[in-house]
Coordinates of C-alpha atoms (C1' of nucleotides) in Angstrom, one line a residue:
Chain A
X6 CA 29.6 -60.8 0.9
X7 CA 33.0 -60.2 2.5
X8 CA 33.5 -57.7 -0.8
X9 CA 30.9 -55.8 0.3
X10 CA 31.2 -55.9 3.8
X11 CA 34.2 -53.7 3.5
X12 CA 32.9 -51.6 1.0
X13 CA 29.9 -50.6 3.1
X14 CA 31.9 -50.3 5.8
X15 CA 34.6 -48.1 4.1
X16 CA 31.7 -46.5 2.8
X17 CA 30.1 -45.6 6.0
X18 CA 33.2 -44.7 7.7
X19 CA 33.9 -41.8 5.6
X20 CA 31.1 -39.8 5.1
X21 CA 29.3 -40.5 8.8
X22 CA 29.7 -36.9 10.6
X23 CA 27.5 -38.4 13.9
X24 CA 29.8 -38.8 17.0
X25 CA 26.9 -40.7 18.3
X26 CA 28.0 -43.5 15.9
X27 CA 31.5 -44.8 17.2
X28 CA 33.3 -46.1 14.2
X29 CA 34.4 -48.5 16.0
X30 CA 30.9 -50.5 17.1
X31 CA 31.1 -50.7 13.2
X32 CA 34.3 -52.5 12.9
X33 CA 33.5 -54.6 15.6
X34 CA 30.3 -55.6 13.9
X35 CA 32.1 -56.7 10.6
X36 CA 35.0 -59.1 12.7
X37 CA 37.4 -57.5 10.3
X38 CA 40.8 -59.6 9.6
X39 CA 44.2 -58.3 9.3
X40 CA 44.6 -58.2 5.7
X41 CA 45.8 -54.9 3.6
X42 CA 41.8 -53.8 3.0
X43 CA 40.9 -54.2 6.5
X44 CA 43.9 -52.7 8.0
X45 CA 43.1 -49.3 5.8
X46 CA 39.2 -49.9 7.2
X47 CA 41.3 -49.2 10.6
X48 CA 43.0 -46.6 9.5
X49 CA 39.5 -45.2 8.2
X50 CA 37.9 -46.3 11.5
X51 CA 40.2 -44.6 13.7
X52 CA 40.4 -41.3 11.4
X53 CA 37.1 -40.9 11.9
X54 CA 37.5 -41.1 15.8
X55 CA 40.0 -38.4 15.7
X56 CA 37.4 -36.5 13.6
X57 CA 34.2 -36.9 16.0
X58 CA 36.8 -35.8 18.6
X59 CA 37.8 -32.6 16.6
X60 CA 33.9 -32.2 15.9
X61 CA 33.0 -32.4 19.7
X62 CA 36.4 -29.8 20.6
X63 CA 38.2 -32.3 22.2
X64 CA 41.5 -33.0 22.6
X65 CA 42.5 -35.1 25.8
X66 CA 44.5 -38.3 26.1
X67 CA 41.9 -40.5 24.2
X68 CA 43.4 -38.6 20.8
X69 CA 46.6 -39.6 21.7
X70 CA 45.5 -43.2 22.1
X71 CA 44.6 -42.8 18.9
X72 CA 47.2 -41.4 17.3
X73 CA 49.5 -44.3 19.1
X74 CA 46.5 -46.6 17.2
X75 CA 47.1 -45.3 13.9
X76 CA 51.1 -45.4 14.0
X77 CA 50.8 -49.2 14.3
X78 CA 48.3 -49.6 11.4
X79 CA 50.7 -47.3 9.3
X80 CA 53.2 -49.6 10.3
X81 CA 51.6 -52.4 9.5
X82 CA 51.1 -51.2 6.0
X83 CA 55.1 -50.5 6.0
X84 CA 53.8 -46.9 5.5
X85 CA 56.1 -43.8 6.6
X86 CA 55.2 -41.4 9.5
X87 CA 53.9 -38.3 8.4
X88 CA 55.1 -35.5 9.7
X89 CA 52.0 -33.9 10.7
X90 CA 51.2 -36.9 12.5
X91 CA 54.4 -36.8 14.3
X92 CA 53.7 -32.9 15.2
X93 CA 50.1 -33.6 15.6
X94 CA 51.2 -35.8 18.6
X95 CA 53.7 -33.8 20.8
X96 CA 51.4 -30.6 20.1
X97 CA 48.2 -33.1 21.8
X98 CA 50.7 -34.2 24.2
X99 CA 51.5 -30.8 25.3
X100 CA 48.0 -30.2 25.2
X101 CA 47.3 -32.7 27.2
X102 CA 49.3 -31.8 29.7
X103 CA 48.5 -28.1 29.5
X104 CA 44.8 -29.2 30.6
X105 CA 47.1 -29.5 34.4
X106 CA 48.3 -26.5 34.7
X107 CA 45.4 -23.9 35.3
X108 CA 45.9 -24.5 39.2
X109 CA 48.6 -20.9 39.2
X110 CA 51.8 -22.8 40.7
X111 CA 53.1 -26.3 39.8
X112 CA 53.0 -27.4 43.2
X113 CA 49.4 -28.2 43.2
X114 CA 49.6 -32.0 42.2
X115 CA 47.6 -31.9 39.1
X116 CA 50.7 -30.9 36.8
X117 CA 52.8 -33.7 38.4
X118 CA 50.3 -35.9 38.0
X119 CA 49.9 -35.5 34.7
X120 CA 54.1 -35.5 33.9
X121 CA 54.1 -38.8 35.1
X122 CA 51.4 -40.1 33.5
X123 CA 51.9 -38.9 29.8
X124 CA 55.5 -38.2 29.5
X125 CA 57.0 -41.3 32.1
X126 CA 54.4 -43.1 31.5
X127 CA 52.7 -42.9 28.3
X128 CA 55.9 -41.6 26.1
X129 CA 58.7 -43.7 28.3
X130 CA 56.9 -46.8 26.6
X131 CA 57.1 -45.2 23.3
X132 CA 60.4 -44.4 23.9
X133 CA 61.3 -47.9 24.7
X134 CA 59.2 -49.3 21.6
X135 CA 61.1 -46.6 19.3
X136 CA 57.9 -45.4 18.2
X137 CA 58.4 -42.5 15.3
X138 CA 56.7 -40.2 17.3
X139 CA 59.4 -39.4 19.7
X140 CA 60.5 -36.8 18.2
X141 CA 63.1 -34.2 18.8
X142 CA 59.8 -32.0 19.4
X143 CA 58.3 -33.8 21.7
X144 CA 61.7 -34.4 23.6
X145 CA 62.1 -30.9 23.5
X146 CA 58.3 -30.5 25.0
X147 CA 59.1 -33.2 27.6
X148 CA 62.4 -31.1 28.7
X149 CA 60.1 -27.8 28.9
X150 CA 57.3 -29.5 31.2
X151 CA 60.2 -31.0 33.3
X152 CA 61.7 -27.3 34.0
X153 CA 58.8 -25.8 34.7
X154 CA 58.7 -27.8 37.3
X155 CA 61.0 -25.7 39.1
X156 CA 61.0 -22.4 37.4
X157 CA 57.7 -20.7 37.9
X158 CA 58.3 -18.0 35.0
X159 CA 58.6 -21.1 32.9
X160 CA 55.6 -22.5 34.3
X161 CA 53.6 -19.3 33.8
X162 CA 54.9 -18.8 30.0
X163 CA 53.9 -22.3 29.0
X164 CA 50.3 -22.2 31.1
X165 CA 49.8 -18.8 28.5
X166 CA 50.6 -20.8 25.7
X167 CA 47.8 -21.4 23.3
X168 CA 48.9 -25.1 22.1
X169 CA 45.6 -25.8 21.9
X170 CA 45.2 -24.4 18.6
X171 CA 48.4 -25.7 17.2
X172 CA 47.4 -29.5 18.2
X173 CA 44.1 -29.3 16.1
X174 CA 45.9 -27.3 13.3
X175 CA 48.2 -30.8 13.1
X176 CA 45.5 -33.1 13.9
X177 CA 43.5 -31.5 10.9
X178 CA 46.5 -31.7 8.6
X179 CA 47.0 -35.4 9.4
X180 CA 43.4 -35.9 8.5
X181 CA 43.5 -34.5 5.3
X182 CA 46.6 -35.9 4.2
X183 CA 45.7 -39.3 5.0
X184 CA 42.5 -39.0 4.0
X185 CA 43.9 -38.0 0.3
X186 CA 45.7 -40.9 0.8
X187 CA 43.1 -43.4 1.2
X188 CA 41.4 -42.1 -1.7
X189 CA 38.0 -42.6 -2.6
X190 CA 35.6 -45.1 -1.1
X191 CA 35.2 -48.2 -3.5
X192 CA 31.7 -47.2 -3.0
X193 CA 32.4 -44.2 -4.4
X194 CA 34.5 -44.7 -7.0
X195 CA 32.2 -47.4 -8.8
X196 CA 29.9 -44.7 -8.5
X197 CA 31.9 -41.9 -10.1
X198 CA 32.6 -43.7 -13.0
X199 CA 28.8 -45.5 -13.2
X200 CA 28.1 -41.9 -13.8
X201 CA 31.4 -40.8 -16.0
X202 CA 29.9 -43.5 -18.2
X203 CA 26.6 -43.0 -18.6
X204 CA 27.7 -39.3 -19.5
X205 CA 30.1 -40.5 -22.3
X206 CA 27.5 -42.4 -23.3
X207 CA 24.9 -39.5 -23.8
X208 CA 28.2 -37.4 -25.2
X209 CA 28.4 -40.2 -28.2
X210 CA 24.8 -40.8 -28.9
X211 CA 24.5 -36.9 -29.3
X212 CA 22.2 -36.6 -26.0
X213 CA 24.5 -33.4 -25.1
X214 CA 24.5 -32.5 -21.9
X215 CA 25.8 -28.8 -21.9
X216 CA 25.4 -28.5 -18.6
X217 CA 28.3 -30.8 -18.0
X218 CA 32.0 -30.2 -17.6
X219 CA 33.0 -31.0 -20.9
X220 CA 36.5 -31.7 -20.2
X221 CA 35.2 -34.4 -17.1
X222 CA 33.5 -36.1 -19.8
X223 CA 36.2 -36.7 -22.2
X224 CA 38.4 -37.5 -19.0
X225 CA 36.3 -39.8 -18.0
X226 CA 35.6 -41.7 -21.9
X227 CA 39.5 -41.9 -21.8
X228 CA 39.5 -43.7 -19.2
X229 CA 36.7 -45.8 -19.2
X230 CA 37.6 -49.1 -20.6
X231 CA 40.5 -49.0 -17.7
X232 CA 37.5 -48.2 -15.4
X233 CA 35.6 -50.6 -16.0
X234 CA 38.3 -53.4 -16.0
X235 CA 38.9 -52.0 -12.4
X236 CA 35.6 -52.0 -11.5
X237 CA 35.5 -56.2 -12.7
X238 CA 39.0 -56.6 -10.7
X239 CA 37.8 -55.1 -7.9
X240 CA 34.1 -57.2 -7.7
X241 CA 35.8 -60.1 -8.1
X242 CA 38.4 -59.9 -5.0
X243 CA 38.5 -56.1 -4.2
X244 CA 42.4 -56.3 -4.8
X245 CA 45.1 -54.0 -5.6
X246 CA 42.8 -50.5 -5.6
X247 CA 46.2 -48.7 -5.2
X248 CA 45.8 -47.7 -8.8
X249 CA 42.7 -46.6 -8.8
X250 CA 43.5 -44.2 -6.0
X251 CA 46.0 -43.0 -7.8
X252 CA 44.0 -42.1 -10.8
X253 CA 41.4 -40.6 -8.6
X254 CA 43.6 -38.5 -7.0
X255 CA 45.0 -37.2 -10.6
X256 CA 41.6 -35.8 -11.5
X257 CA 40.9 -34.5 -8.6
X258 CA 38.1 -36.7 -7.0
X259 CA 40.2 -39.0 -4.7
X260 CA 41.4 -36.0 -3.0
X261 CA 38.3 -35.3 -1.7
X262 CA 38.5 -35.2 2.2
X263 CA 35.1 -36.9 3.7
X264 CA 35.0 -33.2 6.0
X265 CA 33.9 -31.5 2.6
X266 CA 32.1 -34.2 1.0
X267 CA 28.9 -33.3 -0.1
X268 CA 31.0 -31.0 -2.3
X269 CA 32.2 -33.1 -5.0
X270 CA 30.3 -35.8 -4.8
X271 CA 26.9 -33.3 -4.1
X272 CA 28.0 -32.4 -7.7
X273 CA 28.1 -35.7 -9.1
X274 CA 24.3 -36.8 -7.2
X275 CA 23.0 -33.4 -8.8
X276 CA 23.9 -34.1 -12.2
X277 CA 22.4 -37.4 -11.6
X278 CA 19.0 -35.7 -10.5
X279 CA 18.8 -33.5 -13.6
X280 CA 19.4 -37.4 -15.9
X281 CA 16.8 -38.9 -13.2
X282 CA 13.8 -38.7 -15.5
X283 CA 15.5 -39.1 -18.5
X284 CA 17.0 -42.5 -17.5
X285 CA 14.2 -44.1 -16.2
X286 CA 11.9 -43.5 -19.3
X287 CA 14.9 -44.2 -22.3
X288 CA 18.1 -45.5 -20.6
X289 CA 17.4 -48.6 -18.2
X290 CA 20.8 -48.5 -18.0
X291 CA 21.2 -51.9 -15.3
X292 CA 20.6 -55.1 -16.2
X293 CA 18.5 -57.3 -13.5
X294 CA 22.2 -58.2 -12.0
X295 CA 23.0 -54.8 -11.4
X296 CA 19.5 -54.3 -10.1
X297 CA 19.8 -57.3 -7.2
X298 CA 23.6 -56.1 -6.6
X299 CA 22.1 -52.6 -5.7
X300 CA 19.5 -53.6 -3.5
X301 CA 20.9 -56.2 -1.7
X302 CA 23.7 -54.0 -1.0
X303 CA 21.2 -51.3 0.2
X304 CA 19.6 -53.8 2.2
X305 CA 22.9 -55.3 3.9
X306 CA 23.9 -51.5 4.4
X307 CA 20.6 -50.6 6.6
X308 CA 21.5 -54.1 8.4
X309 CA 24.5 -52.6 9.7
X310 CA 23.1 -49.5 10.7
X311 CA 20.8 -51.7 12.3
X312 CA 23.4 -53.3 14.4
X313 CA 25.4 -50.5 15.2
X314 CA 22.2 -47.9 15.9
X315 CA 19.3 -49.8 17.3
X316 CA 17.0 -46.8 16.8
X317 CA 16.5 -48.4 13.4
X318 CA 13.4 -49.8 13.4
X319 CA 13.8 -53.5 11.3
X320 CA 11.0 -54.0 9.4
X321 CA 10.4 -50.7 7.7
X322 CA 10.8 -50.8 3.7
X323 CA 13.9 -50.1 2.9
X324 CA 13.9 -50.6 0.0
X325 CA 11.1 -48.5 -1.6
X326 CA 13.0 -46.3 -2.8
X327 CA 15.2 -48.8 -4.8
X328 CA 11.7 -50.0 -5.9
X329 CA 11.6 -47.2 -8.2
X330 CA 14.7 -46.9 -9.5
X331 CA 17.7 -49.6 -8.4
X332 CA 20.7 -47.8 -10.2
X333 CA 21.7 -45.9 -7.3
X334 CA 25.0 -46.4 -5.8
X335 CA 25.6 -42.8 -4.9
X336 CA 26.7 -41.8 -1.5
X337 CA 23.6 -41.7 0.0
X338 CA 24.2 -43.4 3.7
X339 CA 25.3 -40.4 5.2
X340 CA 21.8 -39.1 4.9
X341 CA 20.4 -42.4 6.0
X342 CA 22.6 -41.8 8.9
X343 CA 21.8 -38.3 9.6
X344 CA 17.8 -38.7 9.5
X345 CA 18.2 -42.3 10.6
X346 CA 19.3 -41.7 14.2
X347 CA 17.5 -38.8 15.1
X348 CA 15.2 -40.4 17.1
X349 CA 12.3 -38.2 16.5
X350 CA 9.1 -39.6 16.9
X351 CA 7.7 -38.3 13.8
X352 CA 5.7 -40.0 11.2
X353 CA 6.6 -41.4 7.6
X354 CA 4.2 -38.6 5.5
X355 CA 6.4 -36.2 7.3
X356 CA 9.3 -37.8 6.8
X357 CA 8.3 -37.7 3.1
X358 CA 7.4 -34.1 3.0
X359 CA 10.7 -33.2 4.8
X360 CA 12.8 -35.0 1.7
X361 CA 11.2 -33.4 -0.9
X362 CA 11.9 -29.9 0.9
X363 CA 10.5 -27.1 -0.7
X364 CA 10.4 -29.2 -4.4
X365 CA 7.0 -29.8 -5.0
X366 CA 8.4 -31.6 -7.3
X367 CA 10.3 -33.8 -5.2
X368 CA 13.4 -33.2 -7.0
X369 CA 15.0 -34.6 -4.0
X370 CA 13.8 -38.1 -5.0
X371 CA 13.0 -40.9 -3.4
X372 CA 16.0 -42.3 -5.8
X373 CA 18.5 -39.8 -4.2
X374 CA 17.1 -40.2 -0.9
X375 CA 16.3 -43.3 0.0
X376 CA 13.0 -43.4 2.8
X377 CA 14.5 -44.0 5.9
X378 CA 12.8 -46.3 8.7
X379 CA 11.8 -44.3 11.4
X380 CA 12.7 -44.7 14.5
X381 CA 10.6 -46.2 17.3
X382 CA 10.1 -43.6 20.2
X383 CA 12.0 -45.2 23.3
X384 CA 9.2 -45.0 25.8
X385 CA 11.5 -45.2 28.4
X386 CA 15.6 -44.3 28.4
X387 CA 17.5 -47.2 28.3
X388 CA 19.6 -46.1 31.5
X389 CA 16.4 -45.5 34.0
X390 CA 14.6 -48.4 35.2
X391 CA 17.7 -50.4 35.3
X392 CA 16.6 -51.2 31.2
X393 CA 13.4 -52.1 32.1
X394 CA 10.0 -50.3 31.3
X395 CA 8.5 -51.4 34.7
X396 CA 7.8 -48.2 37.0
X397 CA 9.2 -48.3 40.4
X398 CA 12.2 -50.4 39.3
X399 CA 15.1 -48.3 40.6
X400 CA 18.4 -48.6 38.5
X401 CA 20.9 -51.0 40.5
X402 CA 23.2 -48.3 42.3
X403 CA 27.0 -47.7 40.6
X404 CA 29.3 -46.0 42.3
X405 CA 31.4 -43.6 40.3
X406 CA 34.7 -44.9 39.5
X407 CA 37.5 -42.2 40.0
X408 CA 38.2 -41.7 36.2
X409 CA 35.0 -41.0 35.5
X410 CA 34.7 -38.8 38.6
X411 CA 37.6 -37.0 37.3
X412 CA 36.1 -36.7 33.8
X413 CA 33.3 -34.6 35.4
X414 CA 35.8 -32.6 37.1
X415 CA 37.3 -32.0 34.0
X416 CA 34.4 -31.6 32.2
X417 CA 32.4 -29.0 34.2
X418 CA 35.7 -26.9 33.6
X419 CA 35.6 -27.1 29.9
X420 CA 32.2 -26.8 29.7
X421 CA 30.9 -25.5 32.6
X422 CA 27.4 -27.2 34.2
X423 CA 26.4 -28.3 30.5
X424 CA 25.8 -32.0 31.6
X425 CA 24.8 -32.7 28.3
X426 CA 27.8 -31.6 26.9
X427 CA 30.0 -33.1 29.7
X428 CA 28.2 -36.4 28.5
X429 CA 28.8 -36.2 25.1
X430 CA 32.3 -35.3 25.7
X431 CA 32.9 -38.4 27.2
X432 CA 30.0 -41.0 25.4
X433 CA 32.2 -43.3 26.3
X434 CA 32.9 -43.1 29.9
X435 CA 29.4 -42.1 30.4
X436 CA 27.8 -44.5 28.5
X437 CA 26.0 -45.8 31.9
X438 CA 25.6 -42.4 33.2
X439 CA 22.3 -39.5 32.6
X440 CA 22.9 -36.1 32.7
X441 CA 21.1 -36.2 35.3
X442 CA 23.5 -38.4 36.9
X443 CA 26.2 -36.2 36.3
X444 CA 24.3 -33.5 38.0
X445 CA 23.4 -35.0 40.6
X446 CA 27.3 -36.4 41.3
X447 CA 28.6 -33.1 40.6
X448 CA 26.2 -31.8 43.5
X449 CA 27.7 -34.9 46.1
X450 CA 31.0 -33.7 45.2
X451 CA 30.5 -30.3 45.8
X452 CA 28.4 -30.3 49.0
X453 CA 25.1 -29.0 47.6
Chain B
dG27 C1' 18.0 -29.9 29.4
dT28 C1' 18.6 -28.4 34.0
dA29 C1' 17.7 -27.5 38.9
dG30 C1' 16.1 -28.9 43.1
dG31 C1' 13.5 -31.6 46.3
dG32 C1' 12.5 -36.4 47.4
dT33 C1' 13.4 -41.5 48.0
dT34 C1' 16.1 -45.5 48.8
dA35 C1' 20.1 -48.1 50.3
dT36 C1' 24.2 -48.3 52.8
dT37 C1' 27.3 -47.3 56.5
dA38 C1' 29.1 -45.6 60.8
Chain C
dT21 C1' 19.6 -42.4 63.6
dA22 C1' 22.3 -39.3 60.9
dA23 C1' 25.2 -38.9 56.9
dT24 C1' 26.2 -40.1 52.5
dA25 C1' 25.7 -41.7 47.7
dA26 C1' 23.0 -42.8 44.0
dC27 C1' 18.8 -42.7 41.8
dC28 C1' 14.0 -40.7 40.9
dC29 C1' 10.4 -37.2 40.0
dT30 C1' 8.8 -32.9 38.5
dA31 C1' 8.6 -28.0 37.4
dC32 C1' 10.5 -24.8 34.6

DNA sequence: GTAGGGTTATTA
DNA sequence: TAATAACCCTAC
């Protein structure tokens, strides 16, 4: 199970867009080791953070933890520093420390404050470590903040300065190069050429498929006996993918960044849909192996999501869907994510008629879009009644701790008295906190 | 989701 | 007993 373990994981790590999911619950779930396949689930784990943390708009000194993260996994792949991800940090740096400086003179505190704490701090142990990312950029940002200090115009010119928008122009290059890096998902690449084949197969038994891209079918019959030696090698111990990255990224596919998927891959699960009908009455194209492979794996993946979402309800059929049709390795999670944590209280026949859309058809099938469990309706939040459903059981009282105190500062200036957004700026901090909390600190502090 | 009044517990 | 902080309830 190990195999799949990372392939879900891998799998769910690139094509999840909900912040609410923190990557790393999942790699905490799965005990990864340190071996070469874990440490690019890592990698994967902590690009996504950096990507929730674009998605949400923010930039603070969490990204640069991460970035600090991801230099170390590099380096335990003995991969080079890219230099976006060397820009990407002084420009978050900088940005970082730009979030001081909207008091109008240095001498307030905050912009000291902040000096010490990312550049003495923060960098001067990067600077001991001889971490890549001191650069002669950052250096040269470090000598900047220092001066302005002392020169006010300086201090006025950089407070003007839209770094902002050069940190997440970095951050999103990093992304996508080291997204193209990774390659595609082993998930995905089985599936790319489980569907390449079946293709060349209709191509040579003159079931033409004109709709196709001819030239993506001969590709892929070129290739296939390679393919599906791969595919063996990698069952058997998941080793040496580096090839088949390579490949991928030749024709096209395993440069696919996870912030377009949906694009390429969309392609691929709509060609399957127009083959659905067609396979199920004359090409029962899996053996019963394949069949137990694919739903186990389904099964094991809804476990996860399970474990790192509790709104999952255990218990539902999963695996109805499969029922009908088990060929289906397609990425197809991130829908199961997307619907599967909503936490509407909504019933299955709805569910239903909201996955067929507009098809009466259903041409979004069940096969495509596996029936997700829906969610039992929390009666109560987990944060009031101290976790209990009892009425009249006040929450045990927690004072605010100054970071998170701070956090609200910072984040009714970002976003104004949005305590929703405040909170989700922070999930973590304010895991233990309600907006309403939030509110009601930010009307202690404030005198109200 | 947010605002505002009310309640409870703690401290001076 | 008043002030304060954290939490709760309810209307909008």
């Amino acid at each position: 199970m190990e195999v799949i373990d990372q392939w879900v994981a891998e799998f769910i790590l690139r094509r999840q867009h909900n912040p609410r999911v923190a990557p790393t619950n999942l790699i905490s779930a799965l005990q990864l080791g340190d071996s070469s396949d874990c440490i690019k689930l890592k990698v994967s784990s902590v690009l996504r953070d950096i990507s929730n943390s674009l998605i949400r708009g923010t930039i603070d000194e969490g990204m640069l933890d991460l970035l600090e993260i991801l230099e170390k996994l590099l380096l335990q792949q003995h991969s080079l520093l890219m230099e976006s991800h060397k820009s990407a940090y002084s420009w978050t740096a900088a940005e970082c420390t730009l979030r001081f400086m909207w008091p109008m003179f240095a001498s307030d505190g905050l912009f000291t404050e902040a000096l010490e704490r990312i550049w003495t701090k923060r960098i001067g142990i990067l600077k001991e470590s001889g971490s890549d990312l001191v650069t002669h950029d950052l250096l040269k940002w470090e000598t900047d903040f220092n001066k302005a200090l002392e020169e006010h115009e300086l201090y006025q010119r950089i407070r003007e300065t839209n770094i902002r928008y050069t940190a997440i122009s970095f951050l999103t290059q990093l992304l996508k190069e080291q997204w193209a890096l990774l390659g595609s998902s082993s998930l995905e690449s089985v599936a790319q050429r489980r569907f390449l084949k079946r293709k060349a197969v209709n191509v040579e038994g003159d079931v033409v498929d004109n709709r196709g891209d001819q030239s993506a079918v001969d590709e892929s019959t070129r290739g296939l006996e390679s393919d599906i030696v791969d595919v063996i090698n990698e069952q058997r111990g998941g080793e040496d993918r580096n090839g088949n990255n390579r490949e991928n990224a030749n024709d096209g596919e395993g440069m696919e960044c996870p912030e377009n998927d949906g694009i390429d891959n969309g392609n691929v699960a709509d060609e399957e849909h127009t083959m659905g009908a067609q396979e199920q009455e004359h090409e029962p194209s899996l053996d019963k192996g394949d069949k137990t492979v694919a739903r186990e794996l389904k099964d094991y993946l809804l476990e996860i999501q399970r474990h790192i979402d509790p709104s999952i309800r255990r218990g539902e059929e999963p695996n109805t869907a499969i029922n009908h049709s088990v060929d289906d390795v397609t990425p197809q999670p991130t829908r199961v994510n997307r619907t599967g944590t909503g936490g509407q209280d909504h019933n299955e026949a709805t569910d239903n008629v909201n996955e067929k859309g507009s098809d009466s058809k259903g041409t979004w099938s069940s096969r495509i879009r596996p029936r997700l469990p829906t969610p039992v309706p929390l009666n109560v939040s987990p944060l009031k009644k101290g976790g209990l459903a009892k009425p009249h059981v006040r929450r045990p009282k927690k004072f605010w701790t100054p970071e998170e105190v701070e956090a609200l500062r910072e984040g009714v200036k970002e976003y104004g008295k949005s305590w929703k957004d405040i909170k989700n700026g922070n999930p973590a901090l304010f895991a233990e906190r309600t907006e309403v909390d939030l509110k009601d600190k930010w009307r202690n502090l404030v005198g109200g």
